[in-house]
Amino acid sequence: MCGVAGYCGTELAPEQGQALLRAMTDTIAHRGPDASGVWAAPGIGLGHRRLSIVGIAYGQQPMALEGPELMLAYNGEIFNFVELRQELEANGHVFRTGSDTEVLLHLYAEHGVECLAKLNGDFAFALWDGKRRRLFLARDRVGVRPLFYARRREGIFFASEIKALLAVPGIEAEIDPVALDEIFTLWAPLAPLTGFQGILELPPGHFMVIEDGQTRIQRYWDFDFPDRADGYDTRSEDALADEVLALLDDATRIRMRADVPVGAYLSGGLDSAITAALALRHTEQKLSTFSVGFESAEHDETQFQAIMAAALGTDHRAISCSNGDIAAAFPAVIAHTERPIVRTAPAPLYRLSSLVRDNGIKVVLTGEGADEVFAGYDIFKEDKVRRFAAGQPGSARRPLLFKRLYPYLPGLQNQSADYLTAFFGVTPDLLTDPLASHRPRYRSTAAAKIFFSADLRQSLGDYDAAAALAETLPSRFAHWHPQHQAQYLESRFLLPGYILSSQGDRMAMAHGIEGRFPFLDHRVMALAAKLPPKLTLKGLVEKHILRRATRHLLPEAINNRTKQPYRAPDSQAFATADAPDYVRELLSPQAIEDTGLFNPKAVAKLVAKAGTSGVEGFRDNTAYVGILSTQIWHREFTRWPNAATQAAE
């Protein structure tokens, strides 16, 4: 894991380019605290901040092959680099280091842009091909590692984080109203949009080639599922469970490759427990595990974390996160997410990664991806119940199944069948709506836009974020099973846009920690996609095949535990008498009016409600966190100092 930055097609002299690159990479020093490097030639420059994990003594970047003809700045890991190196050596390639960086250079020399199909890893890189005068930018399949870019005059600038681009003279932090609308509907902007006008994101599973004055962006991978009528893997459940375990074990094995110790997160749930249990098979050292708990009993999973740590015999460390801890960390969280968020869940993970770093660990395995790949989220069960209820719209019993989905939401248990039917959107058009599974979430989140200012509403016009998402769906989407459609929506959009970004890469790399995700190995995803839906979501039992495959690895209390989504206290973390001063300052009517994005009177009522009776509903919690994070984001980035101006001019 590292941070990259660079430019192509500018008139910067090499010495000017080096100064600019140093300024850009200095802004992302947290991603690579171990070393830095820059390289510049006429019209091209690459910069790098290094977090040393593989090839510690000889993996400095930017790295060259064949002199300066091939030059690489690379963020991430190629987990199958050992096997790729053996293949390349058999073809006559000679290596001078043991790093995966050099393997990537040789692989490009052998296969060109088609090298991406051979990579099993999490990466974002920039490779300069001097012979062709070609810049090759690429991002991993799922979007674990970020890569942003912006154009200025004749050139293109790119970096692992937006703050590095804001160090480039002429690139300013200006809000994109459409992206903000998407955040307040979908929880994240639709790539390539970011929160900033003119600053774009290379989407997951895409590459960019700049050559001969032309720019080409192309998708090389996407999630895929069989047609609902055929194409499922028809082997026995036992055979499929065995292969799930074998692939997961191998995915974990290659993600244990590092020249530094590898730890693991334990959330208390099934996914992280499986990851940690498999990691034990592939380490000769005592495994270090890390957890976060909450003072709030509603959110705390400490007892299950302790059960798993004891069962595995790990060297376990944990922190407890209070409302005050969330409020104190929130400005730093937004500085790293570089976009507004509608949930506080990244804040405890920000603190957790600090604990990991304080204990001398640079790499952690986590269970992210299991819920998307093996249908673990409540949203999949909810969609199944909604479709079941829609089959008999007059039934008074079918809607009561919704109560079984959310036992951790006590307010839902007292509602009538009619209320549940209306709340979860059991309507006649449900069965033909491509976004049916996610409509309740989008509708509930978008309700918070009632707090938008008149000016923001006018600038948006009749823009519909959900409709924009629907337009991006592949043509084959209509032929998939409804559960697979729901999994695609979750995996293609929320996973990279929020889970792996705001909750994942940004919170870990804020403290120089690399997260690795065995469930997001593309081989595991390919197998899971071909499983009959009844083997992943069996009745209302989520991740059935995964539980079966790994039941011998885990205590019964963990293996049989119903999914509890990771959540953290939201508005209640800020609406206290001892809240930090910034909360009162940024939510004041004057501050809201100055920013111009929200209605000062409506926000004042929300703030008053939160401070007296408290905010309970989804809409108001979403609005409170979304408004506060937007205010922090606006303050943080619209005043961003352009440190590179004098250096580059």
Tab-separated table of N, CA and C in Angstrom, residues 53-197:
chain	number	residue	atom	x	y	z
A	53	ILE	N	5.938	-3.127	2.622
A	53	ILE	CA	5.324	-4.382	3.055
A	53	ILE	C	5.973	-5.578	2.379
A	54	VAL	N	6.183	-5.510	1.069
A	54	VAL	CA	6.843	-6.574	0.309
A	54	VAL	C	8.099	-5.994	-0.323
A	55	GLY	N	9.212	-6.726	-0.227
A	55	GLY	CA	10.466	-6.247	-0.807
A	55	GLY	C	10.934	-4.977	-0.143
A	56	ILE	N	10.994	-5.004	1.177
A	56	ILE	CA	11.270	-3.788	1.942
A	56	ILE	C	12.571	-3.120	1.513
A	57	ALA	N	13.597	-3.910	1.240
A	57	ALA	CA	14.921	-3.340	0.961
A	57	ALA	C	15.081	-2.865	-0.479
A	58	TYR	N	14.183	-3.302	-1.394
A	58	TYR	CA	14.452	-3.024	-2.807
A	58	TYR	C	13.179	-2.680	-3.593
A	59	GLY	N	12.142	-2.205	-2.923
A	59	GLY	CA	10.901	-1.906	-3.631
A	59	GLY	C	10.644	-0.433	-3.825
A	60	GLN	N	11.716	0.384	-3.808
A	60	GLN	CA	11.519	1.827	-3.934
A	60	GLN	C	10.892	2.174	-5.284
A	61	GLN	N	10.077	3.225	-5.261
A	61	GLN	CA	9.397	3.682	-6.466
A	61	GLN	C	9.512	5.205	-6.579
A	62	PRO	N	9.263	5.705	-7.801
A	62	PRO	CA	8.957	5.009	-9.050
A	62	PRO	C	10.078	4.044	-9.451
A	63	MET	N	9.673	2.899	-9.996
A	63	MET	CA	10.619	1.854	-10.375
A	63	MET	C	10.709	1.774	-11.897
A	64	ALA	N	11.952	1.596	-12.385
A	64	ALA	CA	12.189	1.564	-13.826
A	64	ALA	C	12.509	0.152	-14.288
A	65	LEU	N	12.189	-0.120	-15.535
A	65	LEU	CA	12.587	-1.350	-16.217
A	65	LEU	C	13.100	-0.942	-17.589
A	66	GLU	N	14.231	-1.510	-17.992
A	66	GLU	CA	14.850	-1.172	-19.274
A	66	GLU	C	15.208	0.313	-19.297
A	67	GLY	N	15.923	0.737	-18.257
A	67	GLY	CA	16.244	2.157	-18.146
A	67	GLY	C	14.979	2.918	-17.825
A	68	PRO	N	14.780	4.073	-18.438
A	68	PRO	CA	13.551	4.827	-18.189
A	68	PRO	C	12.423	4.479	-19.165
A	69	GLU	N	12.591	3.420	-19.960
A	69	GLU	CA	11.571	3.108	-20.969
A	69	GLU	C	10.246	2.700	-20.341
A	70	LEU	N	10.305	1.958	-19.231
A	70	LEU	CA	9.103	1.628	-18.485
A	70	LEU	C	9.298	2.126	-17.060
A	71	MET	N	8.376	2.946	-16.578
A	71	MET	CA	8.487	3.539	-15.250
A	71	MET	C	7.138	3.392	-14.552
A	72	LEU	N	7.170	2.936	-13.287
A	72	LEU	CA	5.934	2.584	-12.589
A	72	LEU	C	5.851	3.233	-11.216
A	73	ALA	N	4.687	3.824	-10.921
A	73	ALA	CA	4.305	4.234	-9.573
A	73	ALA	C	3.021	3.478	-9.240
A	74	TYR	N	3.050	2.763	-8.148
A	74	TYR	CA	2.055	1.707	-7.940
A	74	TYR	C	1.603	1.692	-6.486
A	75	ASN	N	0.307	1.604	-6.285
A	75	ASN	CA	-0.309	1.560	-4.964
A	75	ASN	C	-1.061	0.247	-4.834
A	76	GLY	N	-0.693	-0.563	-3.851
A	76	GLY	CA	-1.426	-1.798	-3.635
A	76	GLY	C	-0.533	-3.010	-3.576
A	77	GLU	N	-1.145	-4.156	-3.818
A	77	GLU	CA	-0.432	-5.430	-3.780
A	77	GLU	C	-0.937	-6.332	-4.904
A	78	ILE	N	0.003	-7.063	-5.518
A	78	ILE	CA	-0.341	-8.142	-6.450
A	78	ILE	C	-0.128	-9.436	-5.670
A	79	PHE	N	-1.208	-10.051	-5.237
A	79	PHE	CA	-1.082	-11.182	-4.321
A	79	PHE	C	-0.534	-12.437	-4.989
A	80	ASN	N	-0.737	-12.570	-6.288
A	80	ASN	CA	-0.216	-13.743	-6.996
A	80	ASN	C	1.101	-13.443	-7.702
A	81	PHE	N	1.879	-12.509	-7.146
A	81	PHE	CA	3.123	-12.116	-7.819
A	81	PHE	C	4.135	-13.253	-7.854
A	82	VAL	N	4.095	-14.150	-6.885
A	82	VAL	CA	5.038	-15.273	-6.873
A	82	VAL	C	4.803	-16.163	-8.089
A	83	GLU	N	3.548	-16.519	-8.328
A	83	GLU	CA	3.219	-17.368	-9.464
A	83	GLU	C	3.478	-16.645	-10.787
A	84	LEU	N	3.159	-15.370	-10.843
A	84	LEU	CA	3.405	-14.604	-12.067
A	84	LEU	C	4.897	-14.509	-12.365
A	85	ARG	N	5.701	-14.343	-11.335
A	85	ARG	CA	7.146	-14.262	-11.539
A	85	ARG	C	7.678	-15.572	-12.115
A	86	GLN	N	7.195	-16.682	-11.593
A	86	GLN	CA	7.644	-17.976	-12.110
A	86	GLN	C	7.296	-18.122	-13.584
A	87	GLU	N	6.102	-17.679	-13.948
A	87	GLU	CA	5.671	-17.742	-15.345
A	87	GLU	C	6.538	-16.852	-16.231
A	88	LEU	N	6.855	-15.669	-15.746
A	88	LEU	CA	7.668	-14.737	-16.515
A	88	LEU	C	9.110	-15.219	-16.645
A	89	GLU	N	9.653	-15.783	-15.581
A	89	GLU	CA	11.018	-16.327	-15.644
A	89	GLU	C	11.098	-17.461	-16.649
A	90	ALA	N	10.037	-18.262	-16.720
A	90	ALA	CA	10.017	-19.350	-17.702
A	90	ALA	C	10.023	-18.803	-19.131
A	91	ASN	N	9.559	-17.552	-19.290
A	91	ASN	CA	9.555	-16.909	-20.600
A	91	ASN	C	10.808	-16.073	-20.849
A	92	GLY	N	11.772	-16.176	-19.942
A	92	GLY	CA	13.051	-15.517	-20.162
A	92	GLY	C	13.276	-14.208	-19.449
A	93	HIS	N	12.328	-13.757	-18.640
A	93	HIS	CA	12.502	-12.502	-17.913
A	93	HIS	C	13.471	-12.696	-16.756
A	94	VAL	N	14.309	-11.704	-16.534
A	94	VAL	CA	15.303	-11.744	-15.465
A	94	VAL	C	14.969	-10.646	-14.461
A	95	PHE	N	14.911	-11.021	-13.179
A	95	PHE	CA	14.519	-10.089	-12.129
A	95	PHE	C	15.731	-9.690	-11.291
A	96	ARG	N	15.699	-8.449	-10.821
A	96	ARG	CA	16.772	-7.970	-9.961
A	96	ARG	C	16.305	-7.716	-8.530
A	97	THR	N	14.971	-7.775	-8.287
A	97	THR	CA	14.432	-7.604	-6.937
A	97	THR	C	13.418	-8.713	-6.676
A	98	GLY	N	12.923	-8.753	-5.457
A	98	GLY	CA	11.877	-9.714	-5.112
A	98	GLY	C	10.527	-9.063	-4.928
A	99	SER	N	10.355	-7.860	-5.457
A	99	SER	CA	9.132	-7.101	-5.216
A	99	SER	C	8.052	-7.422	-6.239
A	100	ASP	N	6.803	-7.230	-5.818
A	100	ASP	CA	5.700	-7.393	-6.762
A	100	ASP	C	5.645	-6.227	-7.747
A	101	THR	N	6.262	-5.100	-7.384
A	101	THR	CA	6.323	-3.963	-8.303
A	101	THR	C	7.065	-4.338	-9.580
A	102	GLU	N	8.208	-4.990	-9.448
A	102	GLU	CA	8.972	-5.386	-10.628
A	102	GLU	C	8.216	-6.426	-11.442
A	103	VAL	N	7.472	-7.308	-10.770
A	103	VAL	CA	6.665	-8.292	-11.492
A	103	VAL	C	5.651	-7.580	-12.384
A	104	LEU	N	5.025	-6.530	-11.858
A	104	LEU	CA	4.053	-5.794	-12.657
A	104	LEU	C	4.701	-5.161	-13.883
A	105	LEU	N	5.893	-4.629	-13.739
A	105	LEU	CA	6.599	-4.046	-14.880
A	105	LEU	C	6.889	-5.094	-15.946
A	106	HIS	N	7.412	-6.236	-15.538
A	106	HIS	CA	7.711	-7.309	-16.500
A	106	HIS	C	6.429	-7.834	-17.147
A	107	LEU	N	5.359	-7.905	-16.361
A	107	LEU	CA	4.100	-8.422	-16.898
A	107	LEU	C	3.567	-7.487	-17.985
A	108	TYR	N	3.673	-6.184	-17.766
A	108	TYR	CA	3.265	-5.237	-18.806
A	108	TYR	C	4.163	-5.370	-20.027
A	109	ALA	N	5.473	-5.534	-19.811
A	109	ALA	CA	6.393	-5.677	-20.941
A	109	ALA	C	6.022	-6.895	-21.787
A	110	GLU	N	5.473	-7.911	-21.146
A	110	GLU	CA	5.103	-9.152	-21.847
A	110	GLU	C	3.731	-9.057	-22.507
A	111	HIS	N	2.773	-8.433	-21.819
A	111	HIS	CA	1.378	-8.518	-22.261
A	111	HIS	C	0.718	-7.175	-22.557
A	112	GLY	N	1.379	-6.059	-22.282
A	112	GLY	CA	0.742	-4.772	-22.484
A	112	GLY	C	-0.444	-4.596	-21.548
A	113	VAL	N	-1.464	-3.861	-21.994
A	113	VAL	CA	-2.605	-3.588	-21.125
A	113	VAL	C	-3.377	-4.858	-20.768
A	114	GLU	N	-3.197	-5.929	-21.533
A	114	GLU	CA	-3.877	-7.187	-21.223
A	114	GLU	C	-3.323	-7.832	-19.957
A	115	CYS	N	-2.266	-7.273	-19.389
A	115	CYS	CA	-1.714	-7.817	-18.151
A	115	CYS	C	-2.732	-7.781	-17.021
A	116	LEU	N	-3.721	-6.893	-17.106
A	116	LEU	CA	-4.693	-6.747	-16.033
A	116	LEU	C	-5.462	-8.035	-15.771
A	117	ALA	N	-5.719	-8.799	-16.818
A	117	ALA	CA	-6.478	-10.039	-16.659
A	117	ALA	C	-5.747	-11.059	-15.804
A	118	LYS	N	-4.419	-10.936	-15.698
A	118	LYS	CA	-3.623	-11.906	-14.957
A	118	LYS	C	-3.432	-11.536	-13.487
A	119	LEU	N	-3.823	-10.327	-13.120
A	119	LEU	CA	-3.531	-9.838	-11.774
A	119	LEU	C	-4.594	-10.284	-10.778
A	120	ASN	N	-4.146	-10.788	-9.653
A	120	ASN	CA	-5.008	-11.034	-8.503
A	120	ASN	C	-4.513	-10.087	-7.417
A	121	GLY	N	-5.176	-8.964	-7.283
A	121	GLY	CA	-4.666	-7.998	-6.329
A	121	GLY	C	-5.561	-6.792	-6.182
A	122	ASP	N	-5.140	-5.915	-5.293
A	122	ASP	CA	-5.803	-4.635	-5.059
A	122	ASP	C	-4.804	-3.555	-5.457
A	123	PHE	N	-5.133	-2.760	-6.450
A	123	PHE	CA	-4.100	-1.878	-6.980
A	123	PHE	C	-4.690	-0.657	-7.666
A	124	ALA	N	-3.889	0.367	-7.731
A	124	ALA	CA	-4.093	1.518	-8.610
A	124	ALA	C	-2.697	1.945	-9.011
A	125	PHE	N	-2.425	2.028	-10.303
A	125	PHE	CA	-1.050	2.329	-10.704
A	125	PHE	C	-1.013	3.229	-11.934
A	126	ALA	N	0.158	3.830	-12.111
A	126	ALA	CA	0.459	4.641	-13.284
A	126	ALA	C	1.751	4.123	-13.887
A	127	LEU	N	1.707	3.697	-15.135
A	127	LEU	CA	2.867	3.122	-15.806
A	127	LEU	C	3.150	3.927	-17.073
A	128	TRP	N	4.369	4.431	-17.161
A	128	TRP	CA	4.790	5.204	-18.331
A	128	TRP	C	5.587	4.317	-19.266
A	129	ASP	N	5.089	4.193	-20.512
A	129	ASP	CA	5.755	3.425	-21.562
A	129	ASP	C	6.441	4.427	-22.483
A	130	GLY	N	7.747	4.615	-22.268
A	130	GLY	CA	8.484	5.645	-22.992
A	130	GLY	C	8.597	5.381	-24.475
A	131	LYS	N	8.679	4.114	-24.881
A	131	LYS	CA	8.793	3.802	-26.301
A	131	LYS	C	7.544	4.231	-27.061
A	132	ARG	N	6.391	4.009	-26.456
A	132	ARG	CA	5.124	4.351	-27.111
A	132	ARG	C	4.636	5.749	-26.728
A	133	ARG	N	5.323	6.401	-25.798
A	133	ARG	CA	4.853	7.664	-25.237
A	133	ARG	C	3.416	7.472	-24.744
A	134	ARG	N	3.226	6.439	-23.953
A	134	ARG	CA	1.902	6.034	-23.474
A	134	ARG	C	1.875	6.048	-21.945
A	135	LEU	N	0.834	6.672	-21.378
A	135	LEU	CA	0.576	6.570	-19.945
A	135	LEU	C	-0.575	5.596	-19.740
A	136	PHE	N	-0.351	4.629	-18.890
A	136	PHE	CA	-1.318	3.561	-18.621
A	136	PHE	C	-1.706	3.651	-17.146
A	137	LEU	N	-2.952	4.040	-16.881
A	137	LEU	CA	-3.491	4.093	-15.527
A	137	LEU	C	-4.514	2.978	-15.363
A	138	ALA	N	-4.506	2.311	-14.222
A	138	ALA	CA	-5.448	1.210	-14.022
A	138	ALA	C	-5.820	1.085	-12.553
A	139	ARG	N	-6.997	0.524	-12.341
A	139	ARG	CA	-7.523	0.327	-10.987
A	139	ARG	C	-8.061	-1.087	-10.868
A	140	ASP	N	-7.975	-1.668	-9.680
A	140	ASP	CA	-8.370	-3.070	-9.491
A	140	ASP	C	-9.857	-3.289	-9.767
A	141	ARG	N	-10.211	-4.560	-9.870
A	141	ARG	CA	-11.544	-4.945	-10.323
A	141	ARG	C	-12.661	-4.335	-9.483
A	142	VAL	N	-12.545	-4.436	-8.172
A	142	VAL	CA	-13.648	-4.065	-7.288
A	142	VAL	C	-13.564	-2.618	-6.831
A	143	GLY	N	-12.380	-2.034	-6.863
A	143	GLY	CA	-12.232	-0.658	-6.436
A	143	GLY	C	-11.722	-0.507	-5.022
A	144	VAL	N	-10.829	-1.407	-4.613
A	144	VAL	CA	-10.246	-1.329	-3.270
A	144	VAL	C	-9.353	-0.099	-3.153
A	145	ARG	N	-8.529	0.141	-4.177
A	145	ARG	CA	-7.573	1.254	-4.136
A	145	ARG	C	-8.075	2.409	-5.022
A	146	PRO	N	-7.955	3.622	-4.537
A	146	PRO	CA	-8.519	4.777	-5.258
A	146	PRO	C	-7.560	5.373	-6.277
A	147	LEU	N	-8.127	6.053	-7.257
A	147	LEU	CA	-7.323	6.802	-8.222
A	147	LEU	C	-8.184	7.919	-8.812
A	148	PHE	N	-7.722	9.147	-8.655
A	148	PHE	CA	-8.452	10.324	-9.107
A	148	PHE	C	-7.639	11.080	-10.148
A	149	TYR	N	-8.329	11.874	-10.953
A	149	TYR	CA	-7.620	12.645	-11.968
A	149	TYR	C	-8.372	13.934	-12.282
A	150	ALA	N	-7.639	14.873	-12.847
A	150	ALA	CA	-8.225	16.150	-13.262
A	150	ALA	C	-7.415	16.695	-14.424
A	151	ARG	N	-8.067	17.438	-15.285
A	151	ARG	CA	-7.388	18.068	-16.417
A	151	ARG	C	-7.180	19.555	-16.130
A	152	ARG	N	-6.027	20.039	-16.541
A	152	ARG	CA	-5.744	21.473	-16.464
A	152	ARG	C	-4.966	21.851	-17.708
A	153	ARG	N	-5.539	22.771	-18.477
A	153	ARG	CA	-4.932	23.163	-19.747
A	153	ARG	C	-4.696	21.922	-20.602
A	154	GLU	N	-3.441	21.710	-20.966
A	154	GLU	CA	-3.162	20.603	-21.886
A	154	GLU	C	-2.854	19.293	-21.166
A	155	GLY	N	-2.765	19.309	-19.847
A	155	GLY	CA	-2.283	18.134	-19.133
A	155	GLY	C	-3.335	17.459	-18.279
A	156	ILE	N	-2.995	16.250	-17.851
A	156	ILE	CA	-3.825	15.504	-16.918
A	156	ILE	C	-2.981	15.214	-15.678
A	157	PHE	N	-3.594	15.387	-14.510
A	157	PHE	CA	-2.940	15.126	-13.239
A	157	PHE	C	-3.714	14.024	-12.533
A	158	PHE	N	-3.016	13.167	-11.799
A	158	PHE	CA	-3.674	12.045	-11.135
A	158	PHE	C	-3.025	11.803	-9.784
A	159	ALA	N	-3.797	11.144	-8.891
A	159	ALA	CA	-3.284	10.893	-7.547
A	159	ALA	C	-4.200	9.916	-6.818
A	160	SER	N	-3.651	9.344	-5.742
A	160	SER	CA	-4.424	8.413	-4.911
A	160	SER	C	-5.490	9.113	-4.092
A	161	GLU	N	-5.289	10.390	-3.823
A	161	GLU	CA	-6.273	11.150	-3.068
A	161	GLU	C	-6.441	12.526	-3.693
A	162	ILE	N	-7.609	13.098	-3.494
A	162	ILE	CA	-7.942	14.376	-4.112
A	162	ILE	C	-7.080	15.493	-3.561
A	163	LYS	N	-6.724	15.421	-2.289
A	163	LYS	CA	-5.929	16.502	-1.694
A	163	LYS	C	-4.600	16.689	-2.423
A	164	ALA	N	-4.072	15.625	-3.024
A	164	ALA	CA	-2.847	15.774	-3.811
A	164	ALA	C	-3.112	16.571	-5.078
A	165	LEU	N	-4.293	16.416	-5.672
A	165	LEU	CA	-4.639	17.186	-6.863
A	165	LEU	C	-4.858	18.654	-6.519
A	166	LEU	N	-5.323	18.911	-5.316
A	166	LEU	CA	-5.547	20.299	-4.908
A	166	LEU	C	-4.241	21.036	-4.655
A	167	ALA	N	-3.118	20.312	-4.672
A	167	ALA	CA	-1.806	20.951	-4.594
A	167	ALA	C	-1.324	21.432	-5.954
A	168	VAL	N	-2.081	21.135	-7.015
A	168	VAL	CA	-1.717	21.551	-8.370
A	168	VAL	C	-2.291	22.938	-8.642
A	169	PRO	N	-1.475	23.893	-9.047
A	169	PRO	CA	-1.985	25.236	-9.350
A	169	PRO	C	-3.111	25.172	-10.381
A	170	GLY	N	-4.207	25.845	-10.072
A	170	GLY	CA	-5.329	25.903	-11.000
A	170	GLY	C	-6.406	24.877	-10.741
A	171	ILE	N	-6.136	23.858	-9.936
A	171	ILE	CA	-7.164	22.885	-9.573
A	171	ILE	C	-7.739	23.312	-8.231
A	172	GLU	N	-9.010	23.687	-8.242
A	172	GLU	CA	-9.639	24.235	-7.051
A	172	GLU	C	-10.718	23.289	-6.527
A	173	ALA	N	-11.033	23.467	-5.245
A	173	ALA	CA	-12.072	22.662	-4.604
A	173	ALA	C	-13.411	23.370	-4.745
A	174	GLU	N	-14.195	22.929	-5.717
A	174	GLU	CA	-15.518	23.510	-5.938
A	174	GLU	C	-16.552	22.389	-5.913
A	175	ILE	N	-17.584	22.572	-5.129
A	175	ILE	CA	-18.564	21.520	-4.923
A	175	ILE	C	-19.304	21.177	-6.208
A	176	ASP	N	-19.601	19.902	-6.366
A	176	ASP	CA	-20.421	19.421	-7.472
A	176	ASP	C	-21.814	19.112	-6.910
A	177	PRO	N	-22.831	19.932	-7.224
A	177	PRO	CA	-24.162	19.707	-6.651
A	177	PRO	C	-24.741	18.338	-6.995
A	178	VAL	N	-24.464	17.841	-8.195
A	178	VAL	CA	-24.986	16.535	-8.595
A	178	VAL	C	-24.385	15.436	-7.724
A	179	ALA	N	-23.095	15.511	-7.469
A	179	ALA	CA	-22.457	14.517	-6.608
A	179	ALA	C	-23.026	14.572	-5.201
A	180	LEU	N	-23.286	15.774	-4.700
A	180	LEU	CA	-23.875	15.894	-3.365
A	180	LEU	C	-25.267	15.275	-3.340
A	181	ASP	N	-26.037	15.489	-4.379
A	181	ASP	CA	-27.364	14.878	-4.464
A	181	ASP	C	-27.255	13.353	-4.466
A	182	GLU	N	-26.263	12.828	-5.153
A	182	GLU	CA	-26.087	11.377	-5.193
A	182	GLU	C	-25.692	10.834	-3.824
A	183	ILE	N	-24.865	11.572	-3.096
A	183	ILE	CA	-24.499	11.148	-1.742
A	183	ILE	C	-25.734	11.099	-0.855
A	184	PHE	N	-26.614	12.085	-1.007
A	184	PHE	CA	-27.831	12.141	-0.202
A	184	PHE	C	-28.935	11.238	-0.752
A	185	THR	N	-28.614	10.381	-1.672
A	185	THR	CA	-29.546	9.371	-2.167
A	185	THR	C	-28.925	7.987	-2.115
A	186	LEU	N	-27.712	7.867	-2.668
A	186	LEU	CA	-27.060	6.567	-2.867
A	186	LEU	C	-25.937	6.306	-1.874
A	187	TRP	N	-25.635	7.280	-1.001
A	187	TRP	CA	-24.565	7.241	-0.005
A	187	TRP	C	-23.196	7.566	-0.585
A	188	ALA	N	-23.059	7.629	-1.895
A	188	ALA	CA	-21.771	7.930	-2.535
A	188	ALA	C	-22.036	8.425	-3.946
A	189	PRO	N	-21.127	9.230	-4.506
A	189	PRO	CA	-21.308	9.657	-5.894
A	189	PRO	C	-21.139	8.474	-6.847
A	190	LEU	N	-21.770	8.573	-7.986
A	190	LEU	CA	-21.586	7.568	-9.032
A	190	LEU	C	-20.290	7.881	-9.773
A	191	ALA	N	-19.338	6.960	-9.721
A	191	ALA	CA	-18.088	7.161	-10.462
A	191	ALA	C	-18.427	7.352	-11.943
A	192	PRO	N	-17.770	8.318	-12.588
A	192	PRO	CA	-16.523	8.976	-12.194
A	192	PRO	C	-16.671	10.239	-11.356
A	193	LEU	N	-17.886	10.610	-10.942
A	193	LEU	CA	-18.044	11.830	-10.162
A	193	LEU	C	-17.413	11.684	-8.781
A	194	THR	N	-16.929	12.798	-8.270
A	194	THR	CA	-16.508	12.905	-6.878
A	194	THR	C	-17.316	14.058	-6.287
A	195	GLY	N	-16.965	14.518	-5.133
A	195	GLY	CA	-17.663	15.659	-4.578
A	195	GLY	C	-17.247	16.970	-5.207
A	196	PHE	N	-16.209	16.940	-6.045
A	196	PHE	CA	-15.627	18.168	-6.582
A	196	PHE	C	-15.846	18.271	-8.088
A	197	GLN	N	-16.245	19.454	-8.537
A	197	GLN	CA	-16.370	19.675	-9.969
A	197	GLN	C	-14.997	19.605	-10.631
